[in-house]
CSV table of C-alpha atoms (C1' of nucleotides) in Angstrom, one decimal:
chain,number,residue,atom,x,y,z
R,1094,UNK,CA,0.0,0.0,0.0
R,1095,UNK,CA,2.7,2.8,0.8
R,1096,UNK,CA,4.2,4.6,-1.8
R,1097,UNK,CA,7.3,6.8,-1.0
R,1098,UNK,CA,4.9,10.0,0.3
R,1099,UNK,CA,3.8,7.4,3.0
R,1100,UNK,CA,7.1,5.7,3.9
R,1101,UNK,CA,8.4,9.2,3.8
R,1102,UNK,CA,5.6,10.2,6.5
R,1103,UNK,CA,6.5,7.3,8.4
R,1104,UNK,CA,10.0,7.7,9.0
R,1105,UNK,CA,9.4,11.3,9.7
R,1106,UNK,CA,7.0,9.7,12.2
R,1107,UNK,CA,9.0,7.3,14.1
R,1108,UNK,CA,12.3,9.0,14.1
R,1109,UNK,CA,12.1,11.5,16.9
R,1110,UNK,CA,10.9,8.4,18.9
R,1111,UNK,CA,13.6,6.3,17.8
R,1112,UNK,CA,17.1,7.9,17.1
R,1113,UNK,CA,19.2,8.1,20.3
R,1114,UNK,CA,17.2,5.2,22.1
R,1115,UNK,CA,18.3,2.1,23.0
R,1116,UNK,CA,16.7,-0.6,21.6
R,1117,UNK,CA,15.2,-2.7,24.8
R,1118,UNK,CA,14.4,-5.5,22.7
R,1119,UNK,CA,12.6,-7.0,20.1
R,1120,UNK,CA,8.9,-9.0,20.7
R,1121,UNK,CA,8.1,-11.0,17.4
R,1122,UNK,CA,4.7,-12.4,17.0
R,1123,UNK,CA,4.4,-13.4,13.7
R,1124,UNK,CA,7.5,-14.4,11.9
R,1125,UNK,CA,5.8,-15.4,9.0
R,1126,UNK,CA,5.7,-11.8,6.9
R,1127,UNK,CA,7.0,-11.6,3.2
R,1128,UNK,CA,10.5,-13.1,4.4
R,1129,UNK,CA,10.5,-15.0,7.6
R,1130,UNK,CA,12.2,-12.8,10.2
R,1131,UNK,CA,15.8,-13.9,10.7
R,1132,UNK,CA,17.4,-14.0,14.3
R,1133,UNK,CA,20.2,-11.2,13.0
R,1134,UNK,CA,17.8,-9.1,13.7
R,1135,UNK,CA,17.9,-9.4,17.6
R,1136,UNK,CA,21.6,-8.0,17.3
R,1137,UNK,CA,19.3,-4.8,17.7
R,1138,UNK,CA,19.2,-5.7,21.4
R,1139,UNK,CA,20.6,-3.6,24.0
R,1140,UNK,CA,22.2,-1.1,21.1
R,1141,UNK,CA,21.8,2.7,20.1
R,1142,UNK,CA,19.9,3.6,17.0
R,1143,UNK,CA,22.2,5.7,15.5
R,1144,UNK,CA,20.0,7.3,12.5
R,1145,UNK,CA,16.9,6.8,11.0
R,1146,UNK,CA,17.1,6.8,6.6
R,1147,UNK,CA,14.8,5.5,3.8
R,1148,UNK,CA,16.3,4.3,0.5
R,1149,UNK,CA,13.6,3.8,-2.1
R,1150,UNK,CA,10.4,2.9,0.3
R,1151,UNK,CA,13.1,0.8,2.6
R,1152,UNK,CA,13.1,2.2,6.4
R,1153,UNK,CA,17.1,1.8,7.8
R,1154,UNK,CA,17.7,2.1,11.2
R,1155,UNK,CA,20.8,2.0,11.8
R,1156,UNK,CA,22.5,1.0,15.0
R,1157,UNK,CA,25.6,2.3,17.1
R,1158,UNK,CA,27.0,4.4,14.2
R,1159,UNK,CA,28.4,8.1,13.7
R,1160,UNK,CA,26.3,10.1,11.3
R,1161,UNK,CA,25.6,7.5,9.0
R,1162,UNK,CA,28.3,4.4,9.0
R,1163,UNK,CA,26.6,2.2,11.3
R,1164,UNK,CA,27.6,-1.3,10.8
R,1165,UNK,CA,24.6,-3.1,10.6
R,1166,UNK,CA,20.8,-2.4,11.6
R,1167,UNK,CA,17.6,-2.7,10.9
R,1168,UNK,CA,15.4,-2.8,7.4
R,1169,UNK,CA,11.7,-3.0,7.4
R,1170,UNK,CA,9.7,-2.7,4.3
R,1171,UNK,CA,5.5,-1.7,4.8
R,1172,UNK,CA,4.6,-3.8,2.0
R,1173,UNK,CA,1.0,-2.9,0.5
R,1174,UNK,CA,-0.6,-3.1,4.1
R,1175,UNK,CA,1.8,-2.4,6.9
R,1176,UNK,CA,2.4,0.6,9.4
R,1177,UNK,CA,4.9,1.8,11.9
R,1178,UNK,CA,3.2,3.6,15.2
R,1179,UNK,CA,4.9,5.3,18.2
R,1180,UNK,CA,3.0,3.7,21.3
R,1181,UNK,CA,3.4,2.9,25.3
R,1182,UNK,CA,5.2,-0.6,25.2
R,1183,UNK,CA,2.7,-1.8,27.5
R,1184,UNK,CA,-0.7,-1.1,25.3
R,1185,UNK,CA,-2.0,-4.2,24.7
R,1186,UNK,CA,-1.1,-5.8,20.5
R,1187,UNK,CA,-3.9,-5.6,18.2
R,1188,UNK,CA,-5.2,-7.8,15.8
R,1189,UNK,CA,-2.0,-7.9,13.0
R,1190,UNK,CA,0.3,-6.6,15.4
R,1191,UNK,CA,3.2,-8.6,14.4
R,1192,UNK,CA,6.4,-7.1,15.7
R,1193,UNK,CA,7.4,-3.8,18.6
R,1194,UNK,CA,10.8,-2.4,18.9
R,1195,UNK,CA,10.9,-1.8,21.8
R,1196,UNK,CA,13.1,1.3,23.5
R,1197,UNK,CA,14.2,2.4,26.3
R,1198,UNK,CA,11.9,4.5,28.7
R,1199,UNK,CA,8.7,2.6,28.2
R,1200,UNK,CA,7.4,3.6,24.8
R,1201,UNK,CA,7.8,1.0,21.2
R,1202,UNK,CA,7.5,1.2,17.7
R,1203,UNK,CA,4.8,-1.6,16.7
R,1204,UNK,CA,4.1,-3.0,13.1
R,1205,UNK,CA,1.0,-3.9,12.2
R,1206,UNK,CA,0.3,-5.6,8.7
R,1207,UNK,CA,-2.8,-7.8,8.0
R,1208,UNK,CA,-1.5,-8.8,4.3
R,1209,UNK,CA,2.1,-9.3,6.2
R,1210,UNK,CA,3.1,-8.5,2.8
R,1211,UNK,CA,5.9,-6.3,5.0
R,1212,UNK,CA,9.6,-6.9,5.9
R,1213,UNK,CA,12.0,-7.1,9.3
R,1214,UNK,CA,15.5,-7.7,8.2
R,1215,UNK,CA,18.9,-7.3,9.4
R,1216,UNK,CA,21.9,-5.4,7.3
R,1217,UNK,CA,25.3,-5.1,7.5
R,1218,UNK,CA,27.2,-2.1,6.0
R,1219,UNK,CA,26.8,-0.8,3.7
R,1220,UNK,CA,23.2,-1.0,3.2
R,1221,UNK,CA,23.7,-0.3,-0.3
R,1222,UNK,CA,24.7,-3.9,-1.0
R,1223,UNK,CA,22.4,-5.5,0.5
R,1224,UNK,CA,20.6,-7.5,-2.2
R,1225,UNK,CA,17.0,-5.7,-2.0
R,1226,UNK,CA,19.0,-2.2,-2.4
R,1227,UNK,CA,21.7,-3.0,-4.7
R,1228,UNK,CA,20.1,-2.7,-8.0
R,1229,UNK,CA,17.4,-0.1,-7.3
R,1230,UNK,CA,17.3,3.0,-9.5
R,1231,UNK,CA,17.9,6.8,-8.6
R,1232,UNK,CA,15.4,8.5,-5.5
R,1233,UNK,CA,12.9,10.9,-7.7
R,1234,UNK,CA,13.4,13.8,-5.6
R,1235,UNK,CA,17.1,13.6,-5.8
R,1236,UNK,CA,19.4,14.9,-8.2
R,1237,UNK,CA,20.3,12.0,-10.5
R,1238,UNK,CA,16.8,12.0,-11.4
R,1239,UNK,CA,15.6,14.0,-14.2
R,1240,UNK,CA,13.9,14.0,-17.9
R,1241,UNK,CA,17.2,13.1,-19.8
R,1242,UNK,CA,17.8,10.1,-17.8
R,1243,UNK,CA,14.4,8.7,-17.7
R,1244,UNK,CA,14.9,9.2,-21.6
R,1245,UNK,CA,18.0,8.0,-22.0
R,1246,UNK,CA,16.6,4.8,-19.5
R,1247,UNK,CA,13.7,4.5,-22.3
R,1248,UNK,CA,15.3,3.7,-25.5
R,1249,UNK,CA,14.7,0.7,-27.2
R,1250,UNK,CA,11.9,-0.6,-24.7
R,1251,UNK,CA,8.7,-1.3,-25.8
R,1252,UNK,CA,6.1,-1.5,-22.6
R,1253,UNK,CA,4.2,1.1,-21.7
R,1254,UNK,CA,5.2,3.9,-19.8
R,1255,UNK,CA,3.7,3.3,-16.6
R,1256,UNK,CA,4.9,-0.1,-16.2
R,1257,UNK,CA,8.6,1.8,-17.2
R,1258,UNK,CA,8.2,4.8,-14.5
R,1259,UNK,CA,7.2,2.3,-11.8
R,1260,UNK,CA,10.2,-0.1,-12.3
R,1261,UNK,CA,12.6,0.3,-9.2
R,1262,UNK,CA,15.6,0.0,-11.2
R,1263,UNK,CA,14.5,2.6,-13.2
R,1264,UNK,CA,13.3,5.1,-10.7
R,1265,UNK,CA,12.2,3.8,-6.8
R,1266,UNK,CA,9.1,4.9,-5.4
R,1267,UNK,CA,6.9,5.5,-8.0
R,1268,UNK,CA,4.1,3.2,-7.1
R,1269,UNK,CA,0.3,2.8,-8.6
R,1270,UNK,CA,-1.5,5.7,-7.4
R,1271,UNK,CA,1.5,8.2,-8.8
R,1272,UNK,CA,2.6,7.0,-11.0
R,1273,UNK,CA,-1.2,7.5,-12.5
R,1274,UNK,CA,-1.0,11.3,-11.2
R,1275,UNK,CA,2.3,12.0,-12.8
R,1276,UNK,CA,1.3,11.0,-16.7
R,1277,UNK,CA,-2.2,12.8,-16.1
R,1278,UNK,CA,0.0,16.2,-14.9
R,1279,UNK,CA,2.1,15.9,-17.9
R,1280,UNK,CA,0.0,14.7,-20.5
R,1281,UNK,CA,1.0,11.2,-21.2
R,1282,UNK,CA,-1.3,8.5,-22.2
R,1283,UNK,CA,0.0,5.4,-19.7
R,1284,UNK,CA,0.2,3.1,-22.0
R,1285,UNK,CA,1.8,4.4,-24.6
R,1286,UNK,CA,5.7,2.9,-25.6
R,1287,UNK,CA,8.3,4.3,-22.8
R,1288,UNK,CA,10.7,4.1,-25.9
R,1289,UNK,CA,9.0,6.5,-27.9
R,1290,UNK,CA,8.8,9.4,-25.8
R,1291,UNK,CA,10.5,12.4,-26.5
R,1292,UNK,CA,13.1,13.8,-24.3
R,1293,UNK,CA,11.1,17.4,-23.5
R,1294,UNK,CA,8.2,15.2,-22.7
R,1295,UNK,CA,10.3,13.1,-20.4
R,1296,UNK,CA,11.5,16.5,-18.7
R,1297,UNK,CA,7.6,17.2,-18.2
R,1298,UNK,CA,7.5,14.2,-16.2
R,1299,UNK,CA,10.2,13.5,-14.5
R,1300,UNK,CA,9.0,17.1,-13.4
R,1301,UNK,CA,5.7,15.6,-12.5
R,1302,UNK,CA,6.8,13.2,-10.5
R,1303,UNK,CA,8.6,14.9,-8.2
R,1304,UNK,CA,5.8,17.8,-7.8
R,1305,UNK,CA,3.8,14.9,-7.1
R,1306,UNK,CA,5.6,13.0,-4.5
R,1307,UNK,CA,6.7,16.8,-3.1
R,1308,UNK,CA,3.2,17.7,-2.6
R,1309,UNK,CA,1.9,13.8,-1.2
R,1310,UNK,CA,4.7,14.2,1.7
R,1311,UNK,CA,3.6,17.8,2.6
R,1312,UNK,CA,0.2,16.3,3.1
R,1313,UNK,CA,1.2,13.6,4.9
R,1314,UNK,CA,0.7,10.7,2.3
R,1315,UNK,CA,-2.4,9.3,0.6
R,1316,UNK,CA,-5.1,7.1,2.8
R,1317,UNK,CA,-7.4,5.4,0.3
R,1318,UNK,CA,-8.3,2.3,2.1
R,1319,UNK,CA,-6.1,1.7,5.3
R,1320,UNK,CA,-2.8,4.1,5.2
R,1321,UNK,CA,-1.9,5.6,8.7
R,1322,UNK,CA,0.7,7.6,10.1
R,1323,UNK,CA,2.8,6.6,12.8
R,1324,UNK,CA,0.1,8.5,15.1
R,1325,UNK,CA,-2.5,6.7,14.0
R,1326,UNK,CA,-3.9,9.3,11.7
R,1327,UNK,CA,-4.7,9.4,8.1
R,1328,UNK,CA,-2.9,11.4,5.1
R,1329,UNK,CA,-5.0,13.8,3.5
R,1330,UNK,CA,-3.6,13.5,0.2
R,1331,UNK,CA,-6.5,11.6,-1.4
R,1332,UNK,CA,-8.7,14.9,-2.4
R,1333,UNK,CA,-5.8,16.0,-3.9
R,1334,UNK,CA,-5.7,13.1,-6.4
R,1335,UNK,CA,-6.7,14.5,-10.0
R,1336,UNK,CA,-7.4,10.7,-11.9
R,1337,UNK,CA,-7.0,8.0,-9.3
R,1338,UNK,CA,-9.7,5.9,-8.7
R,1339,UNK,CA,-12.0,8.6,-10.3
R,1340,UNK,CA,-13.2,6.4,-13.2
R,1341,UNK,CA,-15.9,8.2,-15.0
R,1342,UNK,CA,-16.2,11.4,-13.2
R,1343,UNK,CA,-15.2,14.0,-15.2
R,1344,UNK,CA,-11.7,15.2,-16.0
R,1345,UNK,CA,-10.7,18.5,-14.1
R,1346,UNK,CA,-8.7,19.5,-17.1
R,1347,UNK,CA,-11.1,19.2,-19.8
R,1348,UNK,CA,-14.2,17.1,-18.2
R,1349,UNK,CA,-14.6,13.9,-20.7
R,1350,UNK,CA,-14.9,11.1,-18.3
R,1351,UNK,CA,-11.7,9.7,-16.5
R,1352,UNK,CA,-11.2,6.0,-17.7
R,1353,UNK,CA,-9.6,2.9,-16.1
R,1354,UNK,CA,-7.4,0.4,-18.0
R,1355,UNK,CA,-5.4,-2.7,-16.8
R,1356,UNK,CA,-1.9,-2.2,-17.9
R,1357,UNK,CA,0.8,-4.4,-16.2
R,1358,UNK,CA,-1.8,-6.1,-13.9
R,1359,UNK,CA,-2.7,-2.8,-12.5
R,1360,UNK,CA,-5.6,-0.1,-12.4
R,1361,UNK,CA,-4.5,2.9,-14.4
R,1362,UNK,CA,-6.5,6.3,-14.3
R,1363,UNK,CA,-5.8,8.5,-17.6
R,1364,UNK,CA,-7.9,11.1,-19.3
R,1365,UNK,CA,-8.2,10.3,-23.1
R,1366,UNK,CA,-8.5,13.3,-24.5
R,1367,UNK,CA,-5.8,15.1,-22.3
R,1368,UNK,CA,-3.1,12.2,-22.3
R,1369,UNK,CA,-1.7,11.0,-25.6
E,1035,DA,C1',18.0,-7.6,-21.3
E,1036,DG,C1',13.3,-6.7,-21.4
E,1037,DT,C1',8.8,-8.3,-20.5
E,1038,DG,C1',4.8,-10.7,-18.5
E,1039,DC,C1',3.0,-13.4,-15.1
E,1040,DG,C1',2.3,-16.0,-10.6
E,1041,DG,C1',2.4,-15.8,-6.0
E,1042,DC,C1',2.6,-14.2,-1.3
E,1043,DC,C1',-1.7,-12.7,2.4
E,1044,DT,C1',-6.1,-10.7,4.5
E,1045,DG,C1',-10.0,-7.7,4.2
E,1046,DT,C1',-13.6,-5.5,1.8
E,1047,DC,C1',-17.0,-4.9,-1.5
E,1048,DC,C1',-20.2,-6.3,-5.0
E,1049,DG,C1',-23.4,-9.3,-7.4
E,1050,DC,C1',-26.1,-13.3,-7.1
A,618,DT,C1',-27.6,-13.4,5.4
A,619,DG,C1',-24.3,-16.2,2.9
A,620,DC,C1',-21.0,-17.1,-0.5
A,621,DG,C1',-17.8,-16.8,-4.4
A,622,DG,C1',-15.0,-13.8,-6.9
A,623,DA,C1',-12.6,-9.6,-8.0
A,624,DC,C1',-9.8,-6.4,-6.3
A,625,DA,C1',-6.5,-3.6,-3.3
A,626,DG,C1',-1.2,1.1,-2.8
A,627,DG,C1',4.5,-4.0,-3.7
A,628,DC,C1',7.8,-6.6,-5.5
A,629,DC,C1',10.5,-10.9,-6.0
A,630,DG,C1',11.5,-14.7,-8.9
A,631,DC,C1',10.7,-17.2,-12.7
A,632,DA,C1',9.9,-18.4,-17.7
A,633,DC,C1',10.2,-16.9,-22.2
DNA sequence: AGTGCGGCCTGTCCGC
DNA sequence: TGCGGACAGGCCGCAC
């Protein structure tokens, strides 16, 4: 379910909590997520967290380190389902409550995940290396991402565009709901070739994306179905959403109805007339 | 190498 | 009210 926006919110979230603690321990309840939790990850025990990072929509907690070159630490993915949130250690787990970190002075970080489509790993430095983060692509909202390298990333392939802007080793982040915002904002059809896009129509998205994202984080991510901060609360980026999951309402741009197509196994949003 | 698909899970909603 | 099926925001691993 999180995109970047949310992971983005949920770090933000969790970090004051976190960095500087002592990890207390570790309660597992439910091993069983997308990979089954590994006993590295009790290593955790008894040490500092020494920063709080996301790479791609990867949380990394590092542990005992100075700035950032901690040895090893903690990696938790949220899946399509799960959330972090900052509570007393000693509330009582709801349903899907499948791990706490728990710190120093009484308080925990507690995932909760019914599709336990999430992740709890253990990584030794550098994180970059570790097999889930070695081959992503650039962050959108960083530098090495722009229109001339999504274009130059394009040539020669033939899928659409959307399945192309949300491949992680292309660009990370970039998940359903965005990646369906992005093309409306700049005017291209989702499905049409990523490899024949021009490279001023690759600036306008590349563009896109990031306002995108940018704007999602300032509003604290999008809750459609079951999206939460790490305070329990919604984000509030939903009524900002222009095509997604507005199928046959009318386009805010030019008012023909919105339409929904499967492309790569996924609901995409597009305006017809506006997006070619 | 690029592309498409199956699978991992549970919850919700919709039509019969 | 019950039941089956489709669908949901991710992403790995496999076959072609």
């Amino acid at each position: 379910m999180p995109e970047l926006p949310e992971v983005e919110t949920t770090l933000r979230g969790v970090e004051p909590s976190l960095r500087g603690r002592t990890i207390h321990e570790i309660i597992v309840r439910n091993p069983a997520l997308r990979w089954p939790v590994p006993p590295e990850i009790y290593q955790a025990e008894g040490r500092v967290v020494s920063h709080c990072r996301r790479r791609a929509k990867y949380l990394l907690f590092g542990m005992d380190g100075d700035g950032e070159d901690a040895d090893g630490g903690l990696l938790i993915h949220l899946g399509m389902s799960g959330s972090l949130r900052v509570c007393a250690a000693d509330d009582s787990p709801r349903r899907h409550d499948h791990f706490d970190i728990v710190l120093d002075g009484g308080r925990c970080i507690r995932f909760n995940d019914p599709r336990r489509f999430g992740t709890l790993l253990w990584w030794e430095a550098p994180a970059e290396a570790h097999p889930l983060l070695a081959t992503l692509g650039p962050e959108p909202l960083s530098e090495a991402f722009d229109g001339s390298y999504l274009w130059r990333r394009s040539r020669g392939r033939k899928g659409a565009v959307k399945n192309f802007i949300m491949d992680g080793k292309v660009v990370v982040g970039v998940g359903n709901i965005y990646a369906s915002e992005a093309l409306f904002l700049s005017g291209i059809h989702p499905g049409r070739p990523a490899g024949r896009i021009s490279e001023t129509r690759y600036r306008a998205l590349a563009d896109s994306i990031r306002d995108v994202l940018g704007r999602a984080i300032r509003h604290g991510g999008t809750t459609l179905r079951d999206f939460l901060n790490s305070d329990g609360n919604p984000g509030y980026f939903a009524q900002e959403l222009l095509v997604y999951e507005r199928e046959g309402k009318a386009c805010f741009h030019c008012g023909a109805p919105v339409r929904r197509r499967v492309i790569g196994q996924r609901s995409s949003y597009y305006c017809a007339q506006c997006q070619r």
